[in-house]
Coordinates of C-alpha atoms and ligand atoms in Angstrom, one line a residue:
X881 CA 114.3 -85.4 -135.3
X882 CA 111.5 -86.8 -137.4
X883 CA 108.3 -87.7 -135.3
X884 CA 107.6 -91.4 -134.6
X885 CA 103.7 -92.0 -134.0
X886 CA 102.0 -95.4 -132.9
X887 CA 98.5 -95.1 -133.9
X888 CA 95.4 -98.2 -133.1
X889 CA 92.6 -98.9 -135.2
X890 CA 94.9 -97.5 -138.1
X891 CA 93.8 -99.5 -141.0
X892 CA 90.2 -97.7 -141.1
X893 CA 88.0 -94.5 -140.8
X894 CA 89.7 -91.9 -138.4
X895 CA 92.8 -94.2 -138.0
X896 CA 93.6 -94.4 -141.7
X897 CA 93.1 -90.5 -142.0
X898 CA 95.3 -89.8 -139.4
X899 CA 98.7 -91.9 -140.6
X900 CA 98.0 -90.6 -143.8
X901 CA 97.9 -86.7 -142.2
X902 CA 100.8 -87.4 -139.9
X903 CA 102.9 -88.9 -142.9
X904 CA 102.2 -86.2 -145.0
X905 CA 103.5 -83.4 -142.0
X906 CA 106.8 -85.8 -142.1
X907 CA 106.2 -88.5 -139.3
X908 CA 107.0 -92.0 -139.2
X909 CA 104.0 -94.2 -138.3
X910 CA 103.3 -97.6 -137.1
X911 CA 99.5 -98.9 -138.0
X912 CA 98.5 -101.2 -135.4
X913 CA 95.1 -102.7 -136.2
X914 CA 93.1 -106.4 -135.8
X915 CA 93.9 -107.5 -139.2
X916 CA 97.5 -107.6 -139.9
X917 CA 97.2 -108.1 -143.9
X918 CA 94.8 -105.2 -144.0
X919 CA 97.6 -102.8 -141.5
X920 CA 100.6 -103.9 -143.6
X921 CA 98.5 -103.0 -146.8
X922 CA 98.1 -99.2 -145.5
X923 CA 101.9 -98.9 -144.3
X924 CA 102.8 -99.8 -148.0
X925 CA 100.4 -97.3 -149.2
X926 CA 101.7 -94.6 -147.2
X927 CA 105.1 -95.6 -148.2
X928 CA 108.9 -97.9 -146.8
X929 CA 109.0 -95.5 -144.3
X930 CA 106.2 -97.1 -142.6
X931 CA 105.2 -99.6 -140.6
X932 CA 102.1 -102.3 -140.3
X933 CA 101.6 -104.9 -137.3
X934 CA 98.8 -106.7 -136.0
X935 CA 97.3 -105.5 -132.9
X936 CA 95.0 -106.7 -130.7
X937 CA 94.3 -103.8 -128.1
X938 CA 92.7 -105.8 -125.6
X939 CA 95.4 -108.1 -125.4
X940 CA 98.2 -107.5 -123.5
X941 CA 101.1 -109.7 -125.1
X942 CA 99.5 -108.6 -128.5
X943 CA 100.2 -105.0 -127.3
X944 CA 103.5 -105.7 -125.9
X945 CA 105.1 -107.4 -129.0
X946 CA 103.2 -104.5 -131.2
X947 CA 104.7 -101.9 -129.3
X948 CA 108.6 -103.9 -128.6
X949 CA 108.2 -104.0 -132.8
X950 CA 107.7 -100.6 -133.4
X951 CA 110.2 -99.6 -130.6
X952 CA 112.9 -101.9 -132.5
X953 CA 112.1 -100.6 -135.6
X954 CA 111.8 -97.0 -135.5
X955 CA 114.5 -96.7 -131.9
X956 CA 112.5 -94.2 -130.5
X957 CA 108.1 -93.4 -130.3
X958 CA 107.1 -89.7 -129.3
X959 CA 103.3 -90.4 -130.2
X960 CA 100.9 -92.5 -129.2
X961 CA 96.9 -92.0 -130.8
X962 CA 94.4 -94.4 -128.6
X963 CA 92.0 -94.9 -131.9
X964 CA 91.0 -98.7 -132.3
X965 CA 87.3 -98.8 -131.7
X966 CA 84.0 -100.6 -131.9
X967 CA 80.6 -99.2 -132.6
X968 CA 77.9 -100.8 -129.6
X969 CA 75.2 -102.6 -129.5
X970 CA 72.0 -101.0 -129.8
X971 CA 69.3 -102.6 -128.0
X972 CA 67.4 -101.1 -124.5
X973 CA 69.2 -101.5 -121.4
X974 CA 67.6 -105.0 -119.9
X975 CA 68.1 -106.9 -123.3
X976 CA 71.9 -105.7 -123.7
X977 CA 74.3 -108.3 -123.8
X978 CA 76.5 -108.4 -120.9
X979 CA 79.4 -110.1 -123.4
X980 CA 79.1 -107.4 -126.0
X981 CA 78.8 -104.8 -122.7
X982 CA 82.2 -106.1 -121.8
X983 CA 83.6 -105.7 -125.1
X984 CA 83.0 -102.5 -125.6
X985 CA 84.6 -101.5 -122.7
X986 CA 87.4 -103.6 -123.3
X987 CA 88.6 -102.0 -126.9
X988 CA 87.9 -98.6 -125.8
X989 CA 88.9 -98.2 -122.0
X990 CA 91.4 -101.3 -121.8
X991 CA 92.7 -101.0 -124.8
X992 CA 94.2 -96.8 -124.6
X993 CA 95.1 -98.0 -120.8
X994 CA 97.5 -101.2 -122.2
X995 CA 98.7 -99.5 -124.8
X996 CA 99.5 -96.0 -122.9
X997 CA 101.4 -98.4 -120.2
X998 CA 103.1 -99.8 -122.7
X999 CA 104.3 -97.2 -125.0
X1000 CA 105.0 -94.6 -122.0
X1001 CA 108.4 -96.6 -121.2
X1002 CA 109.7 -95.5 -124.4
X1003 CA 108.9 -92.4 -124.2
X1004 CA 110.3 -91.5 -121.1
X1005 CA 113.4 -92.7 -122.9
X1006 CA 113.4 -89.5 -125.5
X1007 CA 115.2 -87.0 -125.3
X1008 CA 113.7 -83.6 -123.8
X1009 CA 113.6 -80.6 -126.3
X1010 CA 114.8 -77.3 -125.1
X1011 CA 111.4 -76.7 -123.2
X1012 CA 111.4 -80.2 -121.8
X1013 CA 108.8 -81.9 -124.2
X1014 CA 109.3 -85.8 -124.5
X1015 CA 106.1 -86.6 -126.8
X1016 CA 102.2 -86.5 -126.8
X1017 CA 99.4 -89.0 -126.1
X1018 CA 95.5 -88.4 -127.9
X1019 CA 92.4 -91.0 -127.0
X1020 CA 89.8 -90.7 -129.1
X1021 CA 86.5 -89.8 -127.0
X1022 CA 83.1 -89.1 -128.3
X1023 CA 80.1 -86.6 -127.6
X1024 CA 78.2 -89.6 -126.4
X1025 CA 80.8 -89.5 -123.7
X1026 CA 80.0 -86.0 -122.7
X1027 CA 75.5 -86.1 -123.6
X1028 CA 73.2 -89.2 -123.3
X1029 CA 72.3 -91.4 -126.4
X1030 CA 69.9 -93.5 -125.6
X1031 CA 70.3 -97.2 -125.7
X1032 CA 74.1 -96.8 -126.2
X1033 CA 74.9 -97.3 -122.5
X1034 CA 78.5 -99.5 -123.0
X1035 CA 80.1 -96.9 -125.9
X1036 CA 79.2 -93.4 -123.4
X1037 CA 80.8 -95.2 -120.0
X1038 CA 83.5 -96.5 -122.5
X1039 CA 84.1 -93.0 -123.8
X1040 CA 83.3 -91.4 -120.4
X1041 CA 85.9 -93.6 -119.2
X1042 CA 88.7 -92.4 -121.4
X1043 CA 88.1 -88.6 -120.6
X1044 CA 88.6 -89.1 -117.2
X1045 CA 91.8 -91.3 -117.6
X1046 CA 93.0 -88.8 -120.5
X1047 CA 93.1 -86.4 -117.2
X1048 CA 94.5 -89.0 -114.9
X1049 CA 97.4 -89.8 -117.2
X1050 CA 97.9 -86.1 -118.4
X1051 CA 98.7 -85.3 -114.3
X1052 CA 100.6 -87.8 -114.1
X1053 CA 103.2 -87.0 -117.1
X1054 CA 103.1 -83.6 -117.2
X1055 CA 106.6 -83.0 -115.4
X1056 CA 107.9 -85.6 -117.9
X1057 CA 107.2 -83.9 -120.7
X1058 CA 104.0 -85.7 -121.8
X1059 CA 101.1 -84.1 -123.1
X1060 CA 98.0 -86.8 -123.0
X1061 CA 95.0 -84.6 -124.3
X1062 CA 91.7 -86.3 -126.2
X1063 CA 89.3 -85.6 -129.4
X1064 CA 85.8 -86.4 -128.7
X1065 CA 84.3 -86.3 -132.4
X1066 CA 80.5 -85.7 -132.9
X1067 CA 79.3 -88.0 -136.4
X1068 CA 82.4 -89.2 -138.6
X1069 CA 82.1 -90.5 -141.8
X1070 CA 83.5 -94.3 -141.5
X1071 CA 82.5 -97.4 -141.4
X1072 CA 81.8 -97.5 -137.7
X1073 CA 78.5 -94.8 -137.9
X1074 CA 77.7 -96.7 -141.3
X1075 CA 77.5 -100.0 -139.7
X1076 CA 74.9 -98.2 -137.1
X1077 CA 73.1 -96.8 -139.5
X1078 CA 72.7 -100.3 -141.1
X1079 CA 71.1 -101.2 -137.9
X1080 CA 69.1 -98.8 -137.5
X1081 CA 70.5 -97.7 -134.5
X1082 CA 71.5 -94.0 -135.9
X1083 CA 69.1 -91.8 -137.8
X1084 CA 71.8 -90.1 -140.2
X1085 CA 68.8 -87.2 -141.5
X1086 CA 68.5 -86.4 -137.8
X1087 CA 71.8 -86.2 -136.6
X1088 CA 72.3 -83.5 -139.9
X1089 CA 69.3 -81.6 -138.3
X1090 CA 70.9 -82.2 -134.8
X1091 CA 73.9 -80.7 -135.7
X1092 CA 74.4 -76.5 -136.1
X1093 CA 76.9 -77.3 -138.9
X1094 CA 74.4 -79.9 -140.7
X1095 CA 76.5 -82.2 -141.7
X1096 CA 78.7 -85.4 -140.6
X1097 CA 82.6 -85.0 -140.3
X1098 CA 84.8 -86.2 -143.1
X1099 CA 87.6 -88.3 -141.2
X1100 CA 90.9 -86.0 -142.4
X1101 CA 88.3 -83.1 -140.0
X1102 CA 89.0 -85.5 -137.2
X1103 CA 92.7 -86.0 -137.9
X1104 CA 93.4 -82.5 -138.1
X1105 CA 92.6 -81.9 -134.6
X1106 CA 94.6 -84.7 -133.5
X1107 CA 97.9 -84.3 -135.5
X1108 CA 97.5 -80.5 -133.7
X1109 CA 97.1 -82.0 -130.0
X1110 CA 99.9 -84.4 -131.3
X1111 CA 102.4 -80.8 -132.4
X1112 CA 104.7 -78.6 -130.5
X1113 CA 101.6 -76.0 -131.6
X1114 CA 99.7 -77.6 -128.6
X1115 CA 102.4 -77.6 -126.1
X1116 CA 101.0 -76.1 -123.4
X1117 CA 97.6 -78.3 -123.9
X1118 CA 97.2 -81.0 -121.7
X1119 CA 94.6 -83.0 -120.0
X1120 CA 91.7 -81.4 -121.8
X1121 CA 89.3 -83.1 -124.4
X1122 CA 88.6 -81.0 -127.5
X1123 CA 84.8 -81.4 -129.0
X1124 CA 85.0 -82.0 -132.8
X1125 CA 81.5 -82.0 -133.5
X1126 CA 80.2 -79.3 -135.5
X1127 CA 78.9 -77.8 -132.4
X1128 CA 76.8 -80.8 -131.4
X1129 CA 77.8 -80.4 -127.7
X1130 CA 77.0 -76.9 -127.9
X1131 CA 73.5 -77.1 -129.1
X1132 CA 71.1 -76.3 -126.6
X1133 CA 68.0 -75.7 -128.8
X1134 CA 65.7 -77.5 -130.6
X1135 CA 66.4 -78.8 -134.1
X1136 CA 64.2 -76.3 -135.5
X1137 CA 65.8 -72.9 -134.0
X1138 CA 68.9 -74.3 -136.1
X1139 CA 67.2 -75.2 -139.7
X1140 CA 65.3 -72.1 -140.9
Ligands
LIG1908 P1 86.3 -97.7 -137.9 O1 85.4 -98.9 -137.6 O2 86.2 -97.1 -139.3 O3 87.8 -98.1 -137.6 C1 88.2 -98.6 -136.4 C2 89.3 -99.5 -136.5 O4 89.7 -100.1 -135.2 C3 89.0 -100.7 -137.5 O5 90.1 -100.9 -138.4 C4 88.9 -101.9 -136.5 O6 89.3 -103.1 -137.0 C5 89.9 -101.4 -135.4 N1 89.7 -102.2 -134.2 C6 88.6 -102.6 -133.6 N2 88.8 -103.3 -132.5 C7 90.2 -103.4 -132.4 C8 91.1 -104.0 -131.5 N3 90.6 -104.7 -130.4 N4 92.4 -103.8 -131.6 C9 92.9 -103.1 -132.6 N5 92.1 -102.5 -133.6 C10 90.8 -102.6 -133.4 O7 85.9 -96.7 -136.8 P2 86.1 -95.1 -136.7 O8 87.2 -94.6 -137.5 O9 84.7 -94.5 -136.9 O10 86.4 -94.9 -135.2 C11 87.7 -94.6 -134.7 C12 87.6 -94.1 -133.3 O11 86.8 -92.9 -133.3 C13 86.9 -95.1 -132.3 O12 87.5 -95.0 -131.1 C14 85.4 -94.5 -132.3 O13 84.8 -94.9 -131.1 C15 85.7 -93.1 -132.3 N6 84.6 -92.2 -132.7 C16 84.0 -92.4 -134.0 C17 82.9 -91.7 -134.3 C18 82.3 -91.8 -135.6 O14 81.2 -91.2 -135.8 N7 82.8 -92.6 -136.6 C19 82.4 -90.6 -133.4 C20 83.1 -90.5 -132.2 C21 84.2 -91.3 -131.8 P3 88.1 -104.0 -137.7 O15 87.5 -103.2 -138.9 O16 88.9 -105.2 -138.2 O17 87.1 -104.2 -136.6

């Protein structure tokens, strides 16, 4: 039976890539994202056998009706990527914004908790395979979840945050059959890092230096690794967040022990 994948923050960046890699491997998607014109736009794109609708992932009745709408269309969802996002503010600690703290928080950690609550019913609903798989959840984390960034306080709890519930929910759904793993990119090409960079807030020459492979990730590297947490490939994965990063994580040296 053909896939059936819900993915947040679709209409953009790491979102975008991923419905369009999941399409192309033969899933049907829903695009959930903020702006419902832009989401519907991409589902056409990708084809009739897709689906846009507005989400709000911070809301709950905006999650509800996205996810009762998916359900009704598609009669079954097996995949669930947590991927709506929002870049943070960039400021020292004491001038932060407690508002733009919040909201942060909100997208990232409130927004993979309502929507996991919400699309779990259904997929407790579908049918077991042989080795009793039901379907597969993957958050999007970050490095500056697992390292410090200075000044970027809101965006490392937030993606702290989702690690730990990625665990939480993984023990919780194993015996039904449902895999909730997480990606935690290093530097992705999108709008998000560009927007940062417009601010000044990321130096993108020194995170190439920063980074053993040198460069920032193209999206499509991204959704790679999360169509594989999403496969039977990865069926014995569960609970664990997978570094995409070009081996930022791993870098304990110096920028200049890496450029010669
Ligand atoms: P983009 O800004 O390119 O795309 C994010 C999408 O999420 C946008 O379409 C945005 O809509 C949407 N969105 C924002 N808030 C909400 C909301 N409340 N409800 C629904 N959709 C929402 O970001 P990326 O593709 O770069 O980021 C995707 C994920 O990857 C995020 O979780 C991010 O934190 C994470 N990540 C990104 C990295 C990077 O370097 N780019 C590195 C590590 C992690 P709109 O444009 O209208 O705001």
């Amino acid at each position: 039976m053909q896939d059936v994948i819900v993915i947040t923050g679709a209409a953009n960046g790491i979102g975008w890539a991923t419905a369009r890699r999941l399409a192309a491997d033969g899933a049907r998607v829903a695009l959930l994202d903020l702006c419902a014109h832009q989401v519907q736009g991409r589902a056409q794109e990708l084809g009739a056998a897709h689906l846009g609708l507005a989400c709000d992932v911070t809301n709950e009745a905006s999650v509800r009706e996205a996810v009762a709408a998916a359900h009704a269309h598609f009669g079954r969802i097996n995949g669930l990527v947590n991927n709506a996002g929002i870049g943070d503010q960039s400021a020292p600690t004491v001038l932060q914004s407690v508002d733009a703290f919040d909201r942060v928080l909100a997208v990232h950690v409130r927004g993979s908790y309502l929507m996991s609550r919400a699309v779990i019913q259904h997929m407790l609903q579908v049918q077991a395979t042989a080795d009793g798989q039901r379907g597969a959840i993957v958050n999007i984390g970050s490095v500056a979840g697992i390292a410090g960034i200075p000044a970027r306080n809101a965006y490392s709890a937030a993606k702290a945050g989702i690690a730990g519930m990625t665990r939480a929910m993984a023990c919780e759904w194993a015996r039904d059959g449902i895999r909730v793993n997480a990606v935690a990119p290093g530097y992705v090409q999108t709008a998000l890092v560009e927007e940062l960079a417009a601010q000044g807030a990321i130096d993108m020459e020194g995170i190439c230096r920063r980074s053993p492979i040198g460069r920032l990730a193209r999206p499509e590297e991204i959704a790679h690794a999360i169509a594989f947490l999403l496969s039977v490939k990865a069926s014995y994965v569960t609970g664990v967040q997978l570094p995409v990063d070009g081996g930022w994580t791993a870098a304990g040296c110096t920028d200049s022990a890496l450029n010669d």
